[in-house]
PDB file of C-alpha atoms and ligand atoms in Angstrom:
ATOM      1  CA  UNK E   1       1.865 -10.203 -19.068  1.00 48.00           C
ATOM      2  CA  UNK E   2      -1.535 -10.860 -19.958  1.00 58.00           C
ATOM      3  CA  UNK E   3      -3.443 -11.290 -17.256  1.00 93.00           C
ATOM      4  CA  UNK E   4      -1.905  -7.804 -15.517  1.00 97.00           C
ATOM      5  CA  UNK E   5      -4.094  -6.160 -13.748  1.00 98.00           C
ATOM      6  CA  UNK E   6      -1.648  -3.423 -13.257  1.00 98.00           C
ATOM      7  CA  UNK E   7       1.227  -2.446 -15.961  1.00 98.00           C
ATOM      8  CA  UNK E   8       3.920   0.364 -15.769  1.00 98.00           C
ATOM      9  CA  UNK E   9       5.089   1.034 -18.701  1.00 98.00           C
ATOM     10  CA  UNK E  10       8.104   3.218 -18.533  1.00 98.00           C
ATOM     11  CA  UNK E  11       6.915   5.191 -15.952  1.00 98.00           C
ATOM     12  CA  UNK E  12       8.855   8.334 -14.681  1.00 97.00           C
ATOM     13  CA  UNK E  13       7.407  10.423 -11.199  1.00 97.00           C
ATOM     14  CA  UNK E  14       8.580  13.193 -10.495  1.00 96.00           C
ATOM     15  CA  UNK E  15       7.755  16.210  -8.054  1.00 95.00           C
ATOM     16  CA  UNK E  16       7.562  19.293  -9.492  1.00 91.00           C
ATOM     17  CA  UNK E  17       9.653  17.819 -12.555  1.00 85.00           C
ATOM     18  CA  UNK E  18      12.310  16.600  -9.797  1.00 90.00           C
ATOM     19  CA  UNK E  19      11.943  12.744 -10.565  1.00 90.00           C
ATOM     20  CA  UNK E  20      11.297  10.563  -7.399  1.00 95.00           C
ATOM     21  CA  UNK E  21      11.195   7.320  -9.434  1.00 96.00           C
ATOM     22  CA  UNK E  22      12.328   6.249 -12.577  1.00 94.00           C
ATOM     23  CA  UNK E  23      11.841   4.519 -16.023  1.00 97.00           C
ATOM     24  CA  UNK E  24       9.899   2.004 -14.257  1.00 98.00           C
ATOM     25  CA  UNK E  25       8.235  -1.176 -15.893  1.00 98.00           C
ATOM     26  CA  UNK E  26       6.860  -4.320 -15.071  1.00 98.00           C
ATOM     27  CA  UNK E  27       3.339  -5.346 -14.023  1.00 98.00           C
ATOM     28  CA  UNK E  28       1.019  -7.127 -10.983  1.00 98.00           C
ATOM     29  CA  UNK E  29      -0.655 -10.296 -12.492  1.00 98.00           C
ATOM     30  CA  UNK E  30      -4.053 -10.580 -11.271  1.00 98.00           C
ATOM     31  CA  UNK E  31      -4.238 -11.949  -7.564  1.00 98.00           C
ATOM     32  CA  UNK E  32      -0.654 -11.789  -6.804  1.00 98.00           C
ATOM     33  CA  UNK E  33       0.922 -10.606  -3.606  1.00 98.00           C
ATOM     34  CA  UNK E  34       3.637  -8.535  -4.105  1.00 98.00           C
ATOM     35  CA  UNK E  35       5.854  -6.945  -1.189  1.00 98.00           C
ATOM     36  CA  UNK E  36       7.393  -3.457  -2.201  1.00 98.00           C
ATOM     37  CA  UNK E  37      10.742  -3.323  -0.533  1.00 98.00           C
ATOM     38  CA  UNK E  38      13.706  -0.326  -0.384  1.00 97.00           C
ATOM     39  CA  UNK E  39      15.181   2.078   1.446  1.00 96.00           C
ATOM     40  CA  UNK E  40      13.926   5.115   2.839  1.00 94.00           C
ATOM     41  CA  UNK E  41      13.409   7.619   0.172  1.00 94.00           C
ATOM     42  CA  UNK E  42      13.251   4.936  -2.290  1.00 96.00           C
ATOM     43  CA  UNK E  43       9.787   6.008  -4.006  1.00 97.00           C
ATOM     44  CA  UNK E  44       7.744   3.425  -2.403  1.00 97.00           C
ATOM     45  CA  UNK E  45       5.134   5.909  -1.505  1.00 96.00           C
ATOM     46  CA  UNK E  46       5.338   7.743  -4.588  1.00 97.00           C
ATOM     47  CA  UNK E  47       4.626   4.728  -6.320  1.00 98.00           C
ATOM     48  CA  UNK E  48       1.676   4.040  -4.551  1.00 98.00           C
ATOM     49  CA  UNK E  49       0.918   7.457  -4.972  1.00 97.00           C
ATOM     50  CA  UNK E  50       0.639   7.786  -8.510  1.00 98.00           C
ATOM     51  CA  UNK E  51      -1.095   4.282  -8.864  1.00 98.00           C
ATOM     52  CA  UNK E  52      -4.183   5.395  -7.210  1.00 96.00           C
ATOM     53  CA  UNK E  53      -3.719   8.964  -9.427  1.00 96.00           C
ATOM     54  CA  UNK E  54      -3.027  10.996  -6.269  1.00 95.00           C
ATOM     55  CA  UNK E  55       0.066  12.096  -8.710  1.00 95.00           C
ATOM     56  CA  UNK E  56       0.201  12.859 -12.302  1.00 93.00           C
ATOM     57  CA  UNK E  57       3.189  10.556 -14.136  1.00 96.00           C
ATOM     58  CA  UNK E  58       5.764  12.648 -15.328  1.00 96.00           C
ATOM     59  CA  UNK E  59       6.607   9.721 -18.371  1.00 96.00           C
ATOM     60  CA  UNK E  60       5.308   6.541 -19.712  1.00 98.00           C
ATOM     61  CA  UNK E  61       2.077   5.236 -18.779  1.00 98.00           C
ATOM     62  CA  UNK E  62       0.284   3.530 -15.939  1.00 98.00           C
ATOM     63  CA  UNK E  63      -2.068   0.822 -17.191  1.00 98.00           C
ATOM     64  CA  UNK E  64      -5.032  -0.337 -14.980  1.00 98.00           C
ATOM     65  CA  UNK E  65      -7.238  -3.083 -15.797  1.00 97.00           C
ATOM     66  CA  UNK E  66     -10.197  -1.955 -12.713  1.00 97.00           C
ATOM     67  CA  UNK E  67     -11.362   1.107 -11.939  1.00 96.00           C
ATOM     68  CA  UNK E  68     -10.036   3.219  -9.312  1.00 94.00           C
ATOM     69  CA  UNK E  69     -12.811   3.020  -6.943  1.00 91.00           C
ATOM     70  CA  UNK E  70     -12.017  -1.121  -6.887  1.00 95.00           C
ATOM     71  CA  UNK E  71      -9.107   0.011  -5.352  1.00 97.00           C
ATOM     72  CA  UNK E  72      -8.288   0.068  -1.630  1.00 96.00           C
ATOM     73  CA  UNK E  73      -5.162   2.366   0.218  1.00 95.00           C
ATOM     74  CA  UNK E  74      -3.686   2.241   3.420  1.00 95.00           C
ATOM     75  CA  UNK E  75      -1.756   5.320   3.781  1.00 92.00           C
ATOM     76  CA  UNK E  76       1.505   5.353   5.821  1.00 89.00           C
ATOM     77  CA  UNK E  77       0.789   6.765   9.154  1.00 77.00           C
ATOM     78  CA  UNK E  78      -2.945   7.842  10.182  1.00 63.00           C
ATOM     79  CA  UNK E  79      -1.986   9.749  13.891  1.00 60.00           C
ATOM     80  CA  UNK E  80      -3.668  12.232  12.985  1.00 65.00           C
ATOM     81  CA  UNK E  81      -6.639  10.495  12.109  1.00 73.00           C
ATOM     82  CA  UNK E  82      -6.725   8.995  15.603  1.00 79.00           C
ATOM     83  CA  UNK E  83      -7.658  11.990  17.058  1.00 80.00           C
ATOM     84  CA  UNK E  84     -10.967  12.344  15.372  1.00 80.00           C
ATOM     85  CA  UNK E  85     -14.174  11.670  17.683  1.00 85.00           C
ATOM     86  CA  UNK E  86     -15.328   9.154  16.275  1.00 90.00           C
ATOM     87  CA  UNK E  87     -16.414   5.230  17.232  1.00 93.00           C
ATOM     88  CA  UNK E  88     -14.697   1.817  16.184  1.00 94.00           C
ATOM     89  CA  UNK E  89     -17.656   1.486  14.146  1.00 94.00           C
ATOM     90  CA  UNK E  90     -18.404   4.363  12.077  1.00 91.00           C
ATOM     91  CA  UNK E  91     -14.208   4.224  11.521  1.00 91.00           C
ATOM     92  CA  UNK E  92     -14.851   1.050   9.794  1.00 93.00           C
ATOM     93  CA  UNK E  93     -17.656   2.167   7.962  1.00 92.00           C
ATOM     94  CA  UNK E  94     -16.098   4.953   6.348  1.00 87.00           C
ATOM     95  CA  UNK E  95     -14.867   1.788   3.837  1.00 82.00           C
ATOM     96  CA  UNK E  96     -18.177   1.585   2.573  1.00 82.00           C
ATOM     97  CA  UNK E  97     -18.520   5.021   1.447  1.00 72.00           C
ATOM     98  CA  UNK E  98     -16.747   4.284  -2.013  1.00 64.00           C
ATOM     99  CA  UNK E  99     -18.952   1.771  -2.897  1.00 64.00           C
ATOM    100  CA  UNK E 100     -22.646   3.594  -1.121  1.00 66.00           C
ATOM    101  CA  UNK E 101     -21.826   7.210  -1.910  1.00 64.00           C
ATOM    102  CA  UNK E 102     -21.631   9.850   0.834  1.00 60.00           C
ATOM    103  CA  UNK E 103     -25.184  10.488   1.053  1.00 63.00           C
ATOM    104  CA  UNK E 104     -28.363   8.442   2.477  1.00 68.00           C
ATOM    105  CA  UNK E 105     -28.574   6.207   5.527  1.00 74.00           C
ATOM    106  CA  UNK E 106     -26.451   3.097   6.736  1.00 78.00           C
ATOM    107  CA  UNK E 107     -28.556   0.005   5.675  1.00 83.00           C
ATOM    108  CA  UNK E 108     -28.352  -2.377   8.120  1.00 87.00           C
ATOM    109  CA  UNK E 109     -26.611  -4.977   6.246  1.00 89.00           C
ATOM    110  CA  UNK E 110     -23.377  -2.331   5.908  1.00 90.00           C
ATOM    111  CA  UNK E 111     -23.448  -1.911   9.865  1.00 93.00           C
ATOM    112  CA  UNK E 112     -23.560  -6.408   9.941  1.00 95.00           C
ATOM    113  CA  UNK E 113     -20.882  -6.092   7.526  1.00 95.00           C
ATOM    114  CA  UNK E 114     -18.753  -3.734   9.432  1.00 96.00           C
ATOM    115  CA  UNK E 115     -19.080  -5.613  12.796  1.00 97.00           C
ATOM    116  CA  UNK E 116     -18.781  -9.109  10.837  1.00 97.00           C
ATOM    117  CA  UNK E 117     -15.117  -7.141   9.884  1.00 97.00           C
ATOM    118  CA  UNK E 118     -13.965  -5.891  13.204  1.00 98.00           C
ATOM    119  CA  UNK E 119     -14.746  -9.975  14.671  1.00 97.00           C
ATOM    120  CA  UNK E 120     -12.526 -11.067  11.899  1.00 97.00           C
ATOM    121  CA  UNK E 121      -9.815  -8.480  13.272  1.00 97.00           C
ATOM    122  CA  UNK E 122     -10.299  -9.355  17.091  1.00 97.00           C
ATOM    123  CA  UNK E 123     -11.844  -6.621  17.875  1.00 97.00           C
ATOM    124  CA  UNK E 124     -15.528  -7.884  18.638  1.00 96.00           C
ATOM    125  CA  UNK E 125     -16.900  -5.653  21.368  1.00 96.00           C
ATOM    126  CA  UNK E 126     -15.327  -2.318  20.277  1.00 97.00           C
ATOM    127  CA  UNK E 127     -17.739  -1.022  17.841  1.00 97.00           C
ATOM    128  CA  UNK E 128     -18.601   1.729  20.007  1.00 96.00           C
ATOM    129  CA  UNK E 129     -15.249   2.428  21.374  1.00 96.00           C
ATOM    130  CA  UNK E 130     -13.968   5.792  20.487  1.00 94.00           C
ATOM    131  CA  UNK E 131     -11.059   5.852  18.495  1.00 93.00           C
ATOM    132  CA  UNK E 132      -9.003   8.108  20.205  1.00 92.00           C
ATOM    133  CA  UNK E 133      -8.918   4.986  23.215  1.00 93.00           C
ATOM    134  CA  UNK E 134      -7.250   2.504  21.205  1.00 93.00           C
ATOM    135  CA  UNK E 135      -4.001   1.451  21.105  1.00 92.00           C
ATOM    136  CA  UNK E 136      -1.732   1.913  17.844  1.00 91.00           C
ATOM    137  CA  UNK E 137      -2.476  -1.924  17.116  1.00 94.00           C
ATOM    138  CA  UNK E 138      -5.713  -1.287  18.102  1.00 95.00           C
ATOM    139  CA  UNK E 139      -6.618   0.853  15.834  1.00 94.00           C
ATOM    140  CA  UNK E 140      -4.270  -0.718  13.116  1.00 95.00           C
ATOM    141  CA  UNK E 141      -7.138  -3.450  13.400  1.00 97.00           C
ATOM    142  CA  UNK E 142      -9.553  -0.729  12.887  1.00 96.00           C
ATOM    143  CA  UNK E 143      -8.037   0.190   9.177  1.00 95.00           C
ATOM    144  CA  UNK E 144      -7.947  -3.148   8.023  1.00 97.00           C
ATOM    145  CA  UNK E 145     -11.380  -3.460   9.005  1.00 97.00           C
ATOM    146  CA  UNK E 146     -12.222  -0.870   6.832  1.00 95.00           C
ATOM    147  CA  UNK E 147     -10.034  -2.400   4.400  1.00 95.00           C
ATOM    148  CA  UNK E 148     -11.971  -5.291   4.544  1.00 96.00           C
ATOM    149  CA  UNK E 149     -15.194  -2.921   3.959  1.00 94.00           C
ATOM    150  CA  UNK E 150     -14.691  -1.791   0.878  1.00 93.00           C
ATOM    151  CA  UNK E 151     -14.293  -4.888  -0.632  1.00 94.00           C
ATOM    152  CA  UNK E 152     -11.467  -4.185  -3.360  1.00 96.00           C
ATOM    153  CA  UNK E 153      -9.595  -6.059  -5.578  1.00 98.00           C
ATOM    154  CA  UNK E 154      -6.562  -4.266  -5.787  1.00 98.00           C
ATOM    155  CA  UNK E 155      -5.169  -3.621  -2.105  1.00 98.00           C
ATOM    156  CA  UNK E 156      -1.977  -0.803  -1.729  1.00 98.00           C
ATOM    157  CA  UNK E 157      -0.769  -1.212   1.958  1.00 98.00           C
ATOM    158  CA  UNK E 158       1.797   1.491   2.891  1.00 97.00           C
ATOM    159  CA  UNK E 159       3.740  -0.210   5.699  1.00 96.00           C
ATOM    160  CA  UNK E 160       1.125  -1.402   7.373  1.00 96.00           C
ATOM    161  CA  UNK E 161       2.749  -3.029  10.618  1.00 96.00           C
ATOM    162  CA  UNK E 162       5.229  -0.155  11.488  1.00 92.00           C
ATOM    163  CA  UNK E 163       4.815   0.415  14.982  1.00 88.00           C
ATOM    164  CA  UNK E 164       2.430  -2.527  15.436  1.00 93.00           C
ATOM    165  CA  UNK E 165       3.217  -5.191  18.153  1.00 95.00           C
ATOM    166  CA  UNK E 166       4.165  -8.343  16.900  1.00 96.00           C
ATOM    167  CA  UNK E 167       0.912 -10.531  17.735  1.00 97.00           C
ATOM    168  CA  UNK E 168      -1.080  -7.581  15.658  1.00 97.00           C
ATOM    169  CA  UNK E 169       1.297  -7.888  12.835  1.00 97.00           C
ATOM    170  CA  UNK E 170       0.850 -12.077  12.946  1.00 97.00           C
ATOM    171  CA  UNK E 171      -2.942 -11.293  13.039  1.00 97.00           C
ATOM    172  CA  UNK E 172      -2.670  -8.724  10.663  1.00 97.00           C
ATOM    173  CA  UNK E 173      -0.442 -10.391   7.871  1.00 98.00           C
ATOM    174  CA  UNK E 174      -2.887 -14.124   8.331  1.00 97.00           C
ATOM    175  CA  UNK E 175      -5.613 -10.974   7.049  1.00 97.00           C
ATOM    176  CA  UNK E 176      -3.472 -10.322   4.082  1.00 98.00           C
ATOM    177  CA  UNK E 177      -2.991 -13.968   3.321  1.00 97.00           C
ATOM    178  CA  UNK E 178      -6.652 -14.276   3.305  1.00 97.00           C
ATOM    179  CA  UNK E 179      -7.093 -11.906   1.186  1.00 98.00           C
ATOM    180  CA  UNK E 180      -4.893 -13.449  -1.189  1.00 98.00           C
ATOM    181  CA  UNK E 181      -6.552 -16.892  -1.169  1.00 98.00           C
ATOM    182  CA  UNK E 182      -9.587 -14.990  -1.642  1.00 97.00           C
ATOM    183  CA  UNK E 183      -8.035 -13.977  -5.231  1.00 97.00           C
ATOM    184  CA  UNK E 184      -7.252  -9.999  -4.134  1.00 98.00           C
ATOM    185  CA  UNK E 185      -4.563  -8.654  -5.507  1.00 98.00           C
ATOM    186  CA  UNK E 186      -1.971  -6.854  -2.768  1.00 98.00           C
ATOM    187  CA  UNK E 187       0.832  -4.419  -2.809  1.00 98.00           C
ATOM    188  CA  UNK E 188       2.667  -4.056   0.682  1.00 98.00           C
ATOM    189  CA  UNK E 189       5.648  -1.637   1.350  1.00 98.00           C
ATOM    190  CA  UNK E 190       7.263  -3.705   3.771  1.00 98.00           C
ATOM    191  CA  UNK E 191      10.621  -3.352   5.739  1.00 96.00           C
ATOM    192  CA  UNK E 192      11.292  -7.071   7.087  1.00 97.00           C
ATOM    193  CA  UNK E 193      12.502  -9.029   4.707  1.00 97.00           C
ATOM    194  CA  UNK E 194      12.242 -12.232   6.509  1.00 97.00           C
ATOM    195  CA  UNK E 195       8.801 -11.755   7.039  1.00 97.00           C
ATOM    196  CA  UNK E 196       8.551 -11.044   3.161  1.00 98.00           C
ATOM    197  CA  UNK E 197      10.671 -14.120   2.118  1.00 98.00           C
ATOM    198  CA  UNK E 198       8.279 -16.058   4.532  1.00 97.00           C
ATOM    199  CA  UNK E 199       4.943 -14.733   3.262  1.00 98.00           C
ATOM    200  CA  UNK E 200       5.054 -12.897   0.014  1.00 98.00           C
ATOM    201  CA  UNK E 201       5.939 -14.732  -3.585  1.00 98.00           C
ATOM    202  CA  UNK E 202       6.493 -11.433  -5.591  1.00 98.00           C
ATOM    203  CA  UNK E 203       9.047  -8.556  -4.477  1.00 98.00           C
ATOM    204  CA  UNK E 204       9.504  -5.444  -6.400  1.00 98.00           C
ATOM    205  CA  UNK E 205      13.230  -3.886  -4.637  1.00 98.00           C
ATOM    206  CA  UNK E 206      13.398   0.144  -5.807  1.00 98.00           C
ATOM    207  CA  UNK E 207      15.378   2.425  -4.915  1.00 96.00           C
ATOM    208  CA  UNK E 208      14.271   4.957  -7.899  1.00 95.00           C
ATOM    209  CA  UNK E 209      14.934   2.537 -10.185  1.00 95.00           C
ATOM    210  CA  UNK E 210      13.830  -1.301  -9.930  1.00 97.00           C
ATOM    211  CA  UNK E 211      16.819  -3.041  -9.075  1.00 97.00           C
ATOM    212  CA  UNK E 212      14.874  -6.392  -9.048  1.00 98.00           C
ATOM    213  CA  UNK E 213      11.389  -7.406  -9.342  1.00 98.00           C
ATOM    214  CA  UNK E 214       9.615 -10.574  -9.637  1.00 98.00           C
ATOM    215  CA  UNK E 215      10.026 -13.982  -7.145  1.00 98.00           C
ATOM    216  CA  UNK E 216      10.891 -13.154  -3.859  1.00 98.00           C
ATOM    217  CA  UNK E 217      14.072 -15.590  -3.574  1.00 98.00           C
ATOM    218  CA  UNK E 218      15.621 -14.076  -6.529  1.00 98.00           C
ATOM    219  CA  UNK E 219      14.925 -10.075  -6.069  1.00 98.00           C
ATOM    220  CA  UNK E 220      16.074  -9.929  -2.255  1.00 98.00           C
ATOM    221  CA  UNK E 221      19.973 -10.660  -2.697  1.00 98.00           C
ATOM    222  CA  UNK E 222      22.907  -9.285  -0.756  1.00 97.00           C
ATOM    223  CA  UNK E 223      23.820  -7.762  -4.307  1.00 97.00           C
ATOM    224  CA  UNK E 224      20.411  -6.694  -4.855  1.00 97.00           C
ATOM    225  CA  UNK E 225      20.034  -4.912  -1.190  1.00 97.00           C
ATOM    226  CA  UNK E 226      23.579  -3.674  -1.193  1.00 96.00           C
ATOM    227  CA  UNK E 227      22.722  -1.938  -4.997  1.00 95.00           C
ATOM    228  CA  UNK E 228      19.306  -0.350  -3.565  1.00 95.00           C
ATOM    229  CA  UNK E 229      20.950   1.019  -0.679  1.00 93.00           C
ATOM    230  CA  UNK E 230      23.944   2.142  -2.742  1.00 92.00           C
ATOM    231  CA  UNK E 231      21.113   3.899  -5.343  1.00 87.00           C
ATOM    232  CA  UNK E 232      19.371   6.182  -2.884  1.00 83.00           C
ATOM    233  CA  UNK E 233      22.502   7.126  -1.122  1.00 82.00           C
ATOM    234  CA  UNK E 234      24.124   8.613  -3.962  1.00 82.00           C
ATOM    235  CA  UNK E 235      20.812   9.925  -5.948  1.00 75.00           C
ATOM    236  CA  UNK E 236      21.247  13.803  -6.017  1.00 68.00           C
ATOM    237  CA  UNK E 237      17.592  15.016  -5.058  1.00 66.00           C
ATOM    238  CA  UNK E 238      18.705  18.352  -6.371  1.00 61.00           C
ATOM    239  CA  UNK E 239      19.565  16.421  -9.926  1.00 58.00           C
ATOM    240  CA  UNK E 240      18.492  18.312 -12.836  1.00 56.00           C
ATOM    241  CA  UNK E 241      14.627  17.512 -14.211  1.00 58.00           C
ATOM    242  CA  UNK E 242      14.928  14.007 -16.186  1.00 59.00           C
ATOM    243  CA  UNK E 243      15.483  14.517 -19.873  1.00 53.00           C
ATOM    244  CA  UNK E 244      12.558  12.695 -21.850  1.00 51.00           C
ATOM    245  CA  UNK E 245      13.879   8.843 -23.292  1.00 46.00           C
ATOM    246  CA  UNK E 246      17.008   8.538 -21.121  1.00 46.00           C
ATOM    247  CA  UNK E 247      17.106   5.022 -19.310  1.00 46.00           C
ATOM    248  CA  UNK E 248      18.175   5.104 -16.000  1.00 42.00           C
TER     249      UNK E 248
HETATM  250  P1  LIG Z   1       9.709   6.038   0.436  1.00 60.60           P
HETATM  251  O1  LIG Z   1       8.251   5.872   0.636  1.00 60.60           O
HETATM  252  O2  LIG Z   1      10.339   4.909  -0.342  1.00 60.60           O
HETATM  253  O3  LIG Z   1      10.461   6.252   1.722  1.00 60.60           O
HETATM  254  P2  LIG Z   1       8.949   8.480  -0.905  1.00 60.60           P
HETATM  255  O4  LIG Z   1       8.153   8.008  -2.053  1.00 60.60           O
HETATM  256  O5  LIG Z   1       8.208   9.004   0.276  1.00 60.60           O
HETATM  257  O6  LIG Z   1       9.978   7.325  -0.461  1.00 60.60           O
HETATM  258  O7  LIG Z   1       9.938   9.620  -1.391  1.00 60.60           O
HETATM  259  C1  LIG Z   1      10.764   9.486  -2.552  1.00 60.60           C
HETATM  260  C2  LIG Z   1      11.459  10.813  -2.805  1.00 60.60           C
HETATM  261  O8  LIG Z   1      10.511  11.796  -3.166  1.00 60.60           O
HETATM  262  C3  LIG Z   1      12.216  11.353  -1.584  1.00 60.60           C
HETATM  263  O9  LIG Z   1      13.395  11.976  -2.026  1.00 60.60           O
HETATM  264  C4  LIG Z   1      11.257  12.372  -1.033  1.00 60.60           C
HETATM  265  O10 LIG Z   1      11.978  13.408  -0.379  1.00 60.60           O
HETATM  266  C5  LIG Z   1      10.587  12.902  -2.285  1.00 60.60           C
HETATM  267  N1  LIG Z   1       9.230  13.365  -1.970  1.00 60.60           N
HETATM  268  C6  LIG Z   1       8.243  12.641  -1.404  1.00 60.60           C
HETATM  269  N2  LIG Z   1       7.115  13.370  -1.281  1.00 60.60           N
HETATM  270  C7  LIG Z   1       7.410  14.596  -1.776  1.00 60.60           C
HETATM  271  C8  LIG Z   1       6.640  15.808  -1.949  1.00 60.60           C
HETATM  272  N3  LIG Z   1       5.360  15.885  -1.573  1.00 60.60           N
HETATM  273  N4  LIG Z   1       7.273  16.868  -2.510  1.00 60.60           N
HETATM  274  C9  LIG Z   1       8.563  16.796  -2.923  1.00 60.60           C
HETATM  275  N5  LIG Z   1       9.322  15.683  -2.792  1.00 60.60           N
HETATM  276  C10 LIG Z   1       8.761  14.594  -2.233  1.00 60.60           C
HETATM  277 MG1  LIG Z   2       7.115   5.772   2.301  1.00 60.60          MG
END
């Protein structure tokens, strides 16, 4: 694809030489949004994972067409994070660290960008909140906001609205639409797949393996689900380490 911004070429990840996911290719085109669907244990995570170089690729090649810092990661759960003493606002300015470095002062135009991004969340009036006080929506709003901070063009979301209320997932997914019209390009492990055949073109379905990827209508199939399920239920994590060049 030529205007990728991300390409996997025959990319195998494995932990410690135990492969998690397998002969994968395909690519993100620039400014697409792209849900990443399967069952648990699937390698969503590891995927993510080994895009931002958190893991080392066991095989084949990850191609990126930015530079890491341009890109943005919302882990899966941050409880723990929660219970740090720290306000609304400074939460949301940790995005900007990235781009200012850890050192010197908070111009004022950061802290005006960080409360422009907790308004556009719904959360005007909770800059100096604690976070510990929020709810899990709450601060769910707060992450995006810092999201939003850092400005990036390639955003990895690791299901982002598991355990969020419903009107915080409506708010939160419009945010992710935005984003795309804004030309960002977004990867989302998501679990509801009529929420992704509502707002997502692109799916990418793996369960070790891609069993489909590319438009939405035509990757999420009763075959298709029924064959990722089917995939991680009989993978053997205890499988012997990958042999180089095999396909899956
Ligand atoms: P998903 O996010 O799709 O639920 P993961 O990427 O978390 O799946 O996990 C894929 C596989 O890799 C699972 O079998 C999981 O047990 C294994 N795995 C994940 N993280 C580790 C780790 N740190 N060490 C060893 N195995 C792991
Ligand atoms: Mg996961």
């Amino acid at each position: 694809m030529s205007d990728a911004l991300l390409s996997l070429h025959n990319v195998t990840l494995a932990y410690r030489r135990h492969p998690a996911v397998h002969h994968l290719s395909g690519a993100l085109a620039r400014g697409s949004l792209t849900a990443l669907v399967g069952p648990n244990g699937a390698g969503k995570s590891t995927l993510l994972k080994a895009i931002l170089g958190q893991l080392p690729v066991q095989e084949g090649r990850i191609e990126l067409k930015l530079p890491r810092a341009r890109i943005a990661y919302l882990p899966q759960q941050s409880a723990l994070e929660r219970q740090f003493p720290i306000s609304v606002l400074d939460a949301v300015l940790l995005g900007s660290w990235v781009r200012r470095g850890l050192f010197g002062g908070i111009p004022l135009a950061e802290r005006e960008r960080a409360l422009a991004a907790l308004a556009a969340v719904g959360l005007s009036g909770f800059a100096a909140r604690t976070v510990a006080t929020l709810s899990v929506g709450q601060f769910q709003r707060v992450l995006f906001a810092r999201l939003m901070l850092q400005d990036a063009d390639l955003i990895l979301l690791d299901e982002p609205f598991n355990a969020v209320d419903a009107r915080t997932t409506a708010d939160l997914l419009a945010l992710v639409r935005r984003w795309h019209g804004e030309g960002r390009t977004v990867l989302a492990v998501l679990h509801d797949h009529q929420q992704v055949r509502t707002h997502f073109p692109q799916t990418l379905l793996l369960a070790r393996r891609a069993i489909a990827w590319g438009d939405t209508a035509t990757v999420l199939t009763g075959d298709h689900l029924h064959a990722a399920q089917h995939m991680v239920e009989a993978w053997d994590d205890h499988a012997q380490p990958c042999a180089p060049g095999v396909p899956a």
